[in-house]
PDB file of C-alpha atoms in Angstrom:
ATOM      1  CA  UNK A   1     -34.716   2.638  -3.594  1.00 56.00           C
ATOM      2  CA  UNK A   2     -34.422   6.282  -4.638  1.00 62.00           C
ATOM      3  CA  UNK A   3     -33.698   7.173  -8.224  1.00 86.00           C
ATOM      4  CA  UNK A   4     -31.081   9.161 -10.008  1.00 93.00           C
ATOM      5  CA  UNK A   5     -32.014   9.832 -13.602  1.00 95.00           C
ATOM      6  CA  UNK A   6     -30.043  10.951 -16.613  1.00 96.00           C
ATOM      7  CA  UNK A   7     -30.817  11.307 -20.301  1.00 94.00           C
ATOM      8  CA  UNK A   8     -28.870   8.401 -21.806  1.00 94.00           C
ATOM      9  CA  UNK A   9     -28.209  10.310 -25.052  1.00 93.00           C
ATOM     10  CA  UNK A  10     -26.192   9.988 -27.132  1.00 95.00           C
ATOM     11  CA  UNK A  11     -25.544  13.684 -27.450  1.00 96.00           C
ATOM     12  CA  UNK A  12     -23.797  14.249 -30.794  1.00 97.00           C
ATOM     13  CA  UNK A  13     -22.138  17.632 -30.616  1.00 96.00           C
ATOM     14  CA  UNK A  14     -19.743  19.349 -33.050  1.00 97.00           C
ATOM     15  CA  UNK A  15     -16.291  20.142 -31.773  1.00 98.00           C
ATOM     16  CA  UNK A  16     -16.111  23.583 -30.213  1.00 98.00           C
ATOM     17  CA  UNK A  17     -19.771  23.674 -29.238  1.00 97.00           C
ATOM     18  CA  UNK A  18     -21.176  23.973 -25.742  1.00 97.00           C
ATOM     19  CA  UNK A  19     -23.148  21.083 -24.333  1.00 97.00           C
ATOM     20  CA  UNK A  20     -25.051  20.685 -21.104  1.00 96.00           C
ATOM     21  CA  UNK A  21     -26.840  17.824 -19.452  1.00 92.00           C
ATOM     22  CA  UNK A  22     -28.723  17.334 -16.261  1.00 96.00           C
ATOM     23  CA  UNK A  23     -29.212  14.693 -13.641  1.00 97.00           C
ATOM     24  CA  UNK A  24     -32.295  14.600 -11.440  1.00 96.00           C
ATOM     25  CA  UNK A  25     -32.527  12.923  -8.063  1.00 94.00           C
ATOM     26  CA  UNK A  26     -35.582  12.051  -6.057  1.00 91.00           C
ATOM     27  CA  UNK A  27     -34.227  11.888  -2.494  1.00 86.00           C
ATOM     28  CA  UNK A  28     -34.392  15.352  -0.970  1.00 84.00           C
ATOM     29  CA  UNK A  29     -32.023  14.176   1.796  1.00 83.00           C
ATOM     30  CA  UNK A  30     -29.226  13.662  -0.712  1.00 83.00           C
ATOM     31  CA  UNK A  31     -25.993  15.098   0.579  1.00 82.00           C
ATOM     32  CA  UNK A  32     -23.219  15.054  -1.968  1.00 88.00           C
ATOM     33  CA  UNK A  33     -23.129  15.131  -5.724  1.00 93.00           C
ATOM     34  CA  UNK A  34     -20.496  14.230  -8.250  1.00 95.00           C
ATOM     35  CA  UNK A  35     -19.889  13.901 -11.951  1.00 97.00           C
ATOM     36  CA  UNK A  36     -17.763  10.990 -13.099  1.00 97.00           C
ATOM     37  CA  UNK A  37     -16.459  10.403 -16.583  1.00 97.00           C
ATOM     38  CA  UNK A  38     -16.081   6.926 -18.060  1.00 97.00           C
ATOM     39  CA  UNK A  39     -14.334   6.225 -21.328  1.00 96.00           C
ATOM     40  CA  UNK A  40     -15.237   3.134 -23.320  1.00 93.00           C
ATOM     41  CA  UNK A  41     -13.952  -0.016 -21.594  1.00 90.00           C
ATOM     42  CA  UNK A  42     -12.227   2.032 -18.878  1.00 94.00           C
ATOM     43  CA  UNK A  43     -12.978   2.697 -15.232  1.00 95.00           C
ATOM     44  CA  UNK A  44     -15.018   5.688 -14.055  1.00 96.00           C
ATOM     45  CA  UNK A  45     -12.969   8.671 -12.954  1.00 95.00           C
ATOM     46  CA  UNK A  46     -14.097  11.544 -10.790  1.00 94.00           C
ATOM     47  CA  UNK A  47     -14.571  14.644 -12.933  1.00 96.00           C
ATOM     48  CA  UNK A  48     -15.995  17.109 -10.447  1.00 94.00           C
ATOM     49  CA  UNK A  49     -17.680  17.386  -7.111  1.00 92.00           C
ATOM     50  CA  UNK A  50     -20.777  19.573  -7.257  1.00 93.00           C
ATOM     51  CA  UNK A  51     -21.226  22.242  -4.621  1.00 84.00           C
ATOM     52  CA  UNK A  52     -24.262  24.311  -3.736  1.00 85.00           C
ATOM     53  CA  UNK A  53     -22.507  27.431  -4.932  1.00 87.00           C
ATOM     54  CA  UNK A  54     -21.602  25.814  -8.230  1.00 88.00           C
ATOM     55  CA  UNK A  55     -18.074  25.163  -9.326  1.00 92.00           C
ATOM     56  CA  UNK A  56     -15.973  25.554 -12.400  1.00 95.00           C
ATOM     57  CA  UNK A  57     -12.874  23.710 -13.583  1.00 94.00           C
ATOM     58  CA  UNK A  58     -11.582  25.037 -16.857  1.00 96.00           C
ATOM     59  CA  UNK A  59     -14.176  24.320 -19.538  1.00 98.00           C
ATOM     60  CA  UNK A  60     -16.401  22.416 -17.123  1.00 97.00           C
ATOM     61  CA  UNK A  61     -19.049  23.965 -14.891  1.00 97.00           C
ATOM     62  CA  UNK A  62     -21.192  22.006 -12.463  1.00 97.00           C
ATOM     63  CA  UNK A  63     -24.230  23.349 -10.689  1.00 96.00           C
ATOM     64  CA  UNK A  64     -26.632  22.089  -8.056  1.00 96.00           C
ATOM     65  CA  UNK A  65     -30.263  23.112  -7.804  1.00 94.00           C
ATOM     66  CA  UNK A  66     -31.578  21.721  -4.537  1.00 93.00           C
ATOM     67  CA  UNK A  67     -35.038  23.237  -4.927  1.00 93.00           C
ATOM     68  CA  UNK A  68     -35.613  21.404  -8.195  1.00 94.00           C
ATOM     69  CA  UNK A  69     -33.402  18.461  -7.228  1.00 94.00           C
ATOM     70  CA  UNK A  70     -31.047  18.333 -10.142  1.00 95.00           C
ATOM     71  CA  UNK A  71     -27.409  18.838 -10.948  1.00 96.00           C
ATOM     72  CA  UNK A  72     -26.005  19.956 -14.253  1.00 97.00           C
ATOM     73  CA  UNK A  73     -22.765  19.746 -16.158  1.00 97.00           C
ATOM     74  CA  UNK A  74     -21.814  22.291 -18.800  1.00 97.00           C
ATOM     75  CA  UNK A  75     -18.914  21.711 -21.157  1.00 98.00           C
ATOM     76  CA  UNK A  76     -17.690  24.699 -23.164  1.00 98.00           C
ATOM     77  CA  UNK A  77     -15.514  24.612 -26.280  1.00 98.00           C
ATOM     78  CA  UNK A  78     -15.909  20.846 -26.470  1.00 98.00           C
ATOM     79  CA  UNK A  79     -12.962  18.730 -27.597  1.00 98.00           C
ATOM     80  CA  UNK A  80     -12.898  15.366 -29.312  1.00 97.00           C
ATOM     81  CA  UNK A  81     -11.372  13.971 -26.112  1.00 97.00           C
ATOM     82  CA  UNK A  82     -14.525  14.914 -24.188  1.00 98.00           C
ATOM     83  CA  UNK A  83     -16.319  12.002 -25.859  1.00 98.00           C
ATOM     84  CA  UNK A  84     -17.243   9.688 -23.007  1.00 97.00           C
ATOM     85  CA  UNK A  85     -20.096   8.639 -20.767  1.00 97.00           C
ATOM     86  CA  UNK A  86     -20.801  11.071 -17.937  1.00 98.00           C
ATOM     87  CA  UNK A  87     -22.142   9.464 -14.770  1.00 97.00           C
ATOM     88  CA  UNK A  88     -23.992  11.377 -12.112  1.00 96.00           C
ATOM     89  CA  UNK A  89     -23.414  10.129  -8.563  1.00 94.00           C
ATOM     90  CA  UNK A  90     -25.515  11.067  -5.550  1.00 91.00           C
ATOM     91  CA  UNK A  91     -24.881  10.129  -1.947  1.00 87.00           C
ATOM     92  CA  UNK A  92     -27.279  10.357   0.948  1.00 80.00           C
ATOM     93  CA  UNK A  93     -27.706   9.756   4.641  1.00 67.00           C
ATOM     94  CA  UNK A  94     -30.093   6.864   4.087  1.00 67.00           C
ATOM     95  CA  UNK A  95     -28.093   3.668   4.335  1.00 62.00           C
ATOM     96  CA  UNK A  96     -30.005   2.009   1.517  1.00 65.00           C
ATOM     97  CA  UNK A  97     -29.193   4.847  -0.835  1.00 60.00           C
ATOM     98  CA  UNK A  98     -25.627   5.462   0.227  1.00 78.00           C
ATOM     99  CA  UNK A  99     -24.163   5.922  -3.257  1.00 86.00           C
ATOM    100  CA  UNK A 100     -26.326   5.898  -6.322  1.00 89.00           C
ATOM    101  CA  UNK A 101     -25.022   6.044  -9.867  1.00 93.00           C
ATOM    102  CA  UNK A 102     -27.118   7.399 -12.669  1.00 95.00           C
ATOM    103  CA  UNK A 103     -27.195   5.341 -15.844  1.00 95.00           C
ATOM    104  CA  UNK A 104     -24.939   7.837 -17.578  1.00 96.00           C
ATOM    105  CA  UNK A 105     -25.167  10.206 -20.517  1.00 97.00           C
ATOM    106  CA  UNK A 106     -23.180   9.326 -23.635  1.00 97.00           C
ATOM    107  CA  UNK A 107     -21.473  12.252 -25.336  1.00 97.00           C
ATOM    108  CA  UNK A 108     -19.969  12.081 -28.822  1.00 97.00           C
ATOM    109  CA  UNK A 109     -17.976  15.084 -29.999  1.00 97.00           C
ATOM    110  CA  UNK A 110     -17.952  15.219 -33.783  1.00 97.00           C
ATOM    111  CA  UNK A 111     -14.978  16.558 -35.765  1.00 95.00           C
TER     112      UNK A 111
ATOM    113  CA  UNK B   1      -2.118   6.167 -13.574  1.00 54.00           C
ATOM    114  CA  UNK B   2      -4.668   4.728 -11.193  1.00 62.00           C
ATOM    115  CA  UNK B   3      -3.763   4.426  -7.522  1.00 91.00           C
ATOM    116  CA  UNK B   4      -6.007   1.398  -7.138  1.00 97.00           C
ATOM    117  CA  UNK B   5      -4.429  -1.663  -8.679  1.00 97.00           C
ATOM    118  CA  UNK B   6      -6.453  -4.648  -9.781  1.00 98.00           C
ATOM    119  CA  UNK B   7      -5.254  -8.029 -10.957  1.00 97.00           C
ATOM    120  CA  UNK B   8      -5.737  -9.799 -13.227  1.00 97.00           C
ATOM    121  CA  UNK B   9      -6.863  -7.391 -15.932  1.00 97.00           C
ATOM    122  CA  UNK B  10      -8.518 -10.214 -17.852  1.00 97.00           C
ATOM    123  CA  UNK B  11      -9.758 -13.569 -16.625  1.00 96.00           C
ATOM    124  CA  UNK B  12     -11.445 -16.397 -18.474  1.00 96.00           C
ATOM    125  CA  UNK B  13     -12.811 -19.215 -16.362  1.00 94.00           C
ATOM    126  CA  UNK B  14     -15.057 -22.197 -16.635  1.00 92.00           C
ATOM    127  CA  UNK B  15     -18.134 -22.653 -14.496  1.00 90.00           C
ATOM    128  CA  UNK B  16     -16.387 -25.170 -12.247  1.00 90.00           C
ATOM    129  CA  UNK B  17     -13.239 -23.124 -11.674  1.00 90.00           C
ATOM    130  CA  UNK B  18     -12.229 -21.258  -8.538  1.00 95.00           C
ATOM    131  CA  UNK B  19     -10.406 -17.996  -9.073  1.00 96.00           C
ATOM    132  CA  UNK B  20      -9.798 -14.729  -7.227  1.00 97.00           C
ATOM    133  CA  UNK B  21      -9.697 -11.082  -8.154  1.00 98.00           C
ATOM    134  CA  UNK B  22      -7.319  -8.867  -6.216  1.00 98.00           C
ATOM    135  CA  UNK B  23      -7.327  -5.177  -5.441  1.00 98.00           C
ATOM    136  CA  UNK B  24      -4.757  -3.038  -3.667  1.00 98.00           C
ATOM    137  CA  UNK B  25      -4.613   0.613  -2.671  1.00 97.00           C
ATOM    138  CA  UNK B  26      -1.988   2.531  -0.742  1.00 91.00           C
ATOM    139  CA  UNK B  27      -3.796   5.822  -0.266  1.00 92.00           C
ATOM    140  CA  UNK B  28      -4.702   5.064   3.344  1.00 91.00           C
ATOM    141  CA  UNK B  29      -8.363   4.780   2.408  1.00 92.00           C
ATOM    142  CA  UNK B  30     -10.540   2.959   4.918  1.00 91.00           C
ATOM    143  CA  UNK B  31     -13.435   2.032   2.639  1.00 92.00           C
ATOM    144  CA  UNK B  32     -13.149  -0.389  -0.254  1.00 94.00           C
ATOM    145  CA  UNK B  33     -15.773  -1.512  -2.714  1.00 95.00           C
ATOM    146  CA  UNK B  34     -16.519  -4.130  -5.311  1.00 97.00           C
ATOM    147  CA  UNK B  35     -18.682  -3.112  -8.252  1.00 97.00           C
ATOM    148  CA  UNK B  36     -19.901  -5.131 -11.202  1.00 97.00           C
ATOM    149  CA  UNK B  37     -20.448  -3.406 -14.529  1.00 97.00           C
ATOM    150  CA  UNK B  38     -22.099  -4.789 -17.620  1.00 96.00           C
ATOM    151  CA  UNK B  39     -21.728  -3.132 -21.019  1.00 92.00           C
ATOM    152  CA  UNK B  40     -23.538   0.208 -21.328  1.00 89.00           C
ATOM    153  CA  UNK B  41     -24.786   0.006 -17.738  1.00 93.00           C
ATOM    154  CA  UNK B  42     -23.645   1.932 -14.669  1.00 94.00           C
ATOM    155  CA  UNK B  43     -21.520   0.225 -12.017  1.00 95.00           C
ATOM    156  CA  UNK B  44     -23.607  -1.922  -9.693  1.00 94.00           C
ATOM    157  CA  UNK B  45     -22.501  -2.103  -6.062  1.00 93.00           C
ATOM    158  CA  UNK B  46     -21.729  -5.572  -4.718  1.00 95.00           C
ATOM    159  CA  UNK B  47     -19.856  -5.172  -1.429  1.00 95.00           C
ATOM    160  CA  UNK B  48     -18.470  -2.453   0.797  1.00 92.00           C
ATOM    161  CA  UNK B  49     -15.782  -2.887   3.419  1.00 93.00           C
ATOM    162  CA  UNK B  50     -15.301  -0.203   5.997  1.00 91.00           C
ATOM    163  CA  UNK B  51     -12.316  -0.445   8.321  1.00 92.00           C
ATOM    164  CA  UNK B  52     -11.782  -4.018   7.126  1.00 94.00           C
ATOM    165  CA  UNK B  53     -15.280  -5.108   8.104  1.00 94.00           C
ATOM    166  CA  UNK B  54     -17.986  -6.025   5.636  1.00 94.00           C
ATOM    167  CA  UNK B  55     -20.429  -3.154   5.791  1.00 89.00           C
ATOM    168  CA  UNK B  56     -22.702  -3.778   2.832  1.00 87.00           C
ATOM    169  CA  UNK B  57     -23.565  -6.906   0.873  1.00 90.00           C
ATOM    170  CA  UNK B  58     -26.038  -6.029  -1.853  1.00 89.00           C
ATOM    171  CA  UNK B  59     -27.648  -9.488  -1.817  1.00 90.00           C
ATOM    172  CA  UNK B  60     -24.848 -10.878  -3.933  1.00 95.00           C
ATOM    173  CA  UNK B  61     -24.987 -14.648  -4.636  1.00 96.00           C
ATOM    174  CA  UNK B  62     -22.672 -16.713  -2.464  1.00 95.00           C
ATOM    175  CA  UNK B  63     -20.635 -17.772  -5.472  1.00 96.00           C
ATOM    176  CA  UNK B  64     -18.975 -14.376  -4.947  1.00 97.00           C
ATOM    177  CA  UNK B  65     -17.062 -14.224  -1.683  1.00 97.00           C
ATOM    178  CA  UNK B  66     -15.265 -11.031  -0.643  1.00 98.00           C
ATOM    179  CA  UNK B  67     -12.316 -10.865   1.697  1.00 97.00           C
ATOM    180  CA  UNK B  68     -10.437  -7.946   3.175  1.00 97.00           C
ATOM    181  CA  UNK B  69      -7.138  -9.229   4.611  1.00 95.00           C
ATOM    182  CA  UNK B  70      -6.013  -5.739   5.637  1.00 94.00           C
ATOM    183  CA  UNK B  71      -6.817  -2.109   5.014  1.00 91.00           C
ATOM    184  CA  UNK B  72      -4.946  -2.060   1.712  1.00 96.00           C
ATOM    185  CA  UNK B  73      -6.164  -5.276   0.161  1.00 97.00           C
ATOM    186  CA  UNK B  74      -9.495  -6.510  -1.089  1.00 98.00           C
ATOM    187  CA  UNK B  75     -10.132  -9.852  -2.734  1.00 98.00           C
ATOM    188  CA  UNK B  76     -13.117 -11.306  -4.504  1.00 98.00           C
ATOM    189  CA  UNK B  77     -13.194 -15.088  -4.571  1.00 98.00           C
ATOM    190  CA  UNK B  78     -15.130 -16.651  -7.424  1.00 97.00           C
ATOM    191  CA  UNK B  79     -16.547 -20.160  -7.501  1.00 95.00           C
ATOM    192  CA  UNK B  80     -19.105 -21.910  -9.691  1.00 94.00           C
ATOM    193  CA  UNK B  81     -19.889 -18.796 -11.667  1.00 95.00           C
ATOM    194  CA  UNK B  82     -22.441 -18.601 -14.447  1.00 95.00           C
ATOM    195  CA  UNK B  83     -21.957 -17.148 -17.944  1.00 96.00           C
ATOM    196  CA  UNK B  84     -24.185 -14.206 -16.971  1.00 96.00           C
ATOM    197  CA  UNK B  85     -21.575 -13.256 -14.364  1.00 97.00           C
ATOM    198  CA  UNK B  86     -19.292 -12.184 -17.201  1.00 97.00           C
ATOM    199  CA  UNK B  87     -18.673  -8.477 -16.653  1.00 97.00           C
ATOM    200  CA  UNK B  88     -16.120  -5.866 -15.687  1.00 97.00           C
ATOM    201  CA  UNK B  89     -15.431  -6.078 -11.958  1.00 98.00           C
ATOM    202  CA  UNK B  90     -14.308  -2.782 -10.531  1.00 98.00           C
ATOM    203  CA  UNK B  91     -12.643  -2.204  -7.210  1.00 97.00           C
ATOM    204  CA  UNK B  92     -12.846   1.246  -5.671  1.00 95.00           C
ATOM    205  CA  UNK B  93     -11.717   2.950  -2.514  1.00 94.00           C
ATOM    206  CA  UNK B  94     -12.671   6.104  -0.688  1.00 91.00           C
ATOM    207  CA  UNK B  95     -11.261   7.923   2.279  1.00 88.00           C
ATOM    208  CA  UNK B  96     -14.082   6.823   4.525  1.00 82.00           C
ATOM    209  CA  UNK B  97     -17.596   5.409   4.474  1.00 74.00           C
ATOM    210  CA  UNK B  98     -19.511   8.266   6.025  1.00 68.00           C
ATOM    211  CA  UNK B  99     -21.686  11.192   5.147  1.00 46.00           C
ATOM    212  CA  UNK B 100     -20.243  13.421   2.480  1.00 44.00           C
ATOM    213  CA  UNK B 101     -18.117  10.781   0.853  1.00 67.00           C
ATOM    214  CA  UNK B 102     -18.558   9.717  -2.750  1.00 76.00           C
ATOM    215  CA  UNK B 103     -15.133  10.484  -4.096  1.00 88.00           C
ATOM    216  CA  UNK B 104     -14.377   7.013  -5.303  1.00 93.00           C
ATOM    217  CA  UNK B 105     -11.070   5.999  -6.791  1.00 94.00           C
ATOM    218  CA  UNK B 106     -11.563   3.113  -9.173  1.00 96.00           C
ATOM    219  CA  UNK B 107      -9.108   0.532 -10.364  1.00 97.00           C
ATOM    220  CA  UNK B 108      -8.946  -0.296 -14.058  1.00 96.00           C
ATOM    221  CA  UNK B 109     -11.093  -3.333 -13.486  1.00 97.00           C
ATOM    222  CA  UNK B 110     -10.859  -7.040 -14.093  1.00 98.00           C
ATOM    223  CA  UNK B 111     -12.714  -8.167 -17.190  1.00 97.00           C
ATOM    224  CA  UNK B 112     -14.185 -11.564 -16.441  1.00 97.00           C
ATOM    225  CA  UNK B 113     -15.496 -14.031 -18.987  1.00 96.00           C
ATOM    226  CA  UNK B 114     -17.239 -17.169 -17.755  1.00 96.00           C
ATOM    227  CA  UNK B 115     -17.505 -19.956 -20.295  1.00 93.00           C
TER     228      UNK B 115
END
């Protein structure tokens, strides 16, 4: 089974700072990439899809680097409400690796 | 508000009990999933139904039995569970089960405790 790897953190970041984390994947045939956010004891929720050209949604920017096989998430002007676990999700053509979740990166925004 | 509804939200059962978890979505999605999640771990895929047919069974023990009565409903029947099966059980749906998917809509989960 192919791997999707994330730094588990926790990242402890002061409010208002910029934080970025990456997710690496080993299957070069991977097709689609997503960032999910999961609050403590809640379900995961889709935060952003990640496109080859990169995409931005407000304070959040996601990028894909196919050559180096990683995706990134940048959060600007971080808010206390950004505290959560951020899960990287990779899908591929290979049936065995259809959807793979990374183990997640924990982010704590400090007041 | 989630568009995938799971019941019950909490369930406590003994090892000899039989219970069921239920999931419903009305988004017209044709793929539905059961995931198991332990604390501080990512969701772990159990089953996938595509167009009401079981598409993936991730070698889940037979004490877990999925059922998809129609395209909107997904059940997980539980029997003779073990304490280590205690976890958050998440149902999810997606538009389809094909290349380029991955936009999963999760329910709030059913938190199961096995005594």
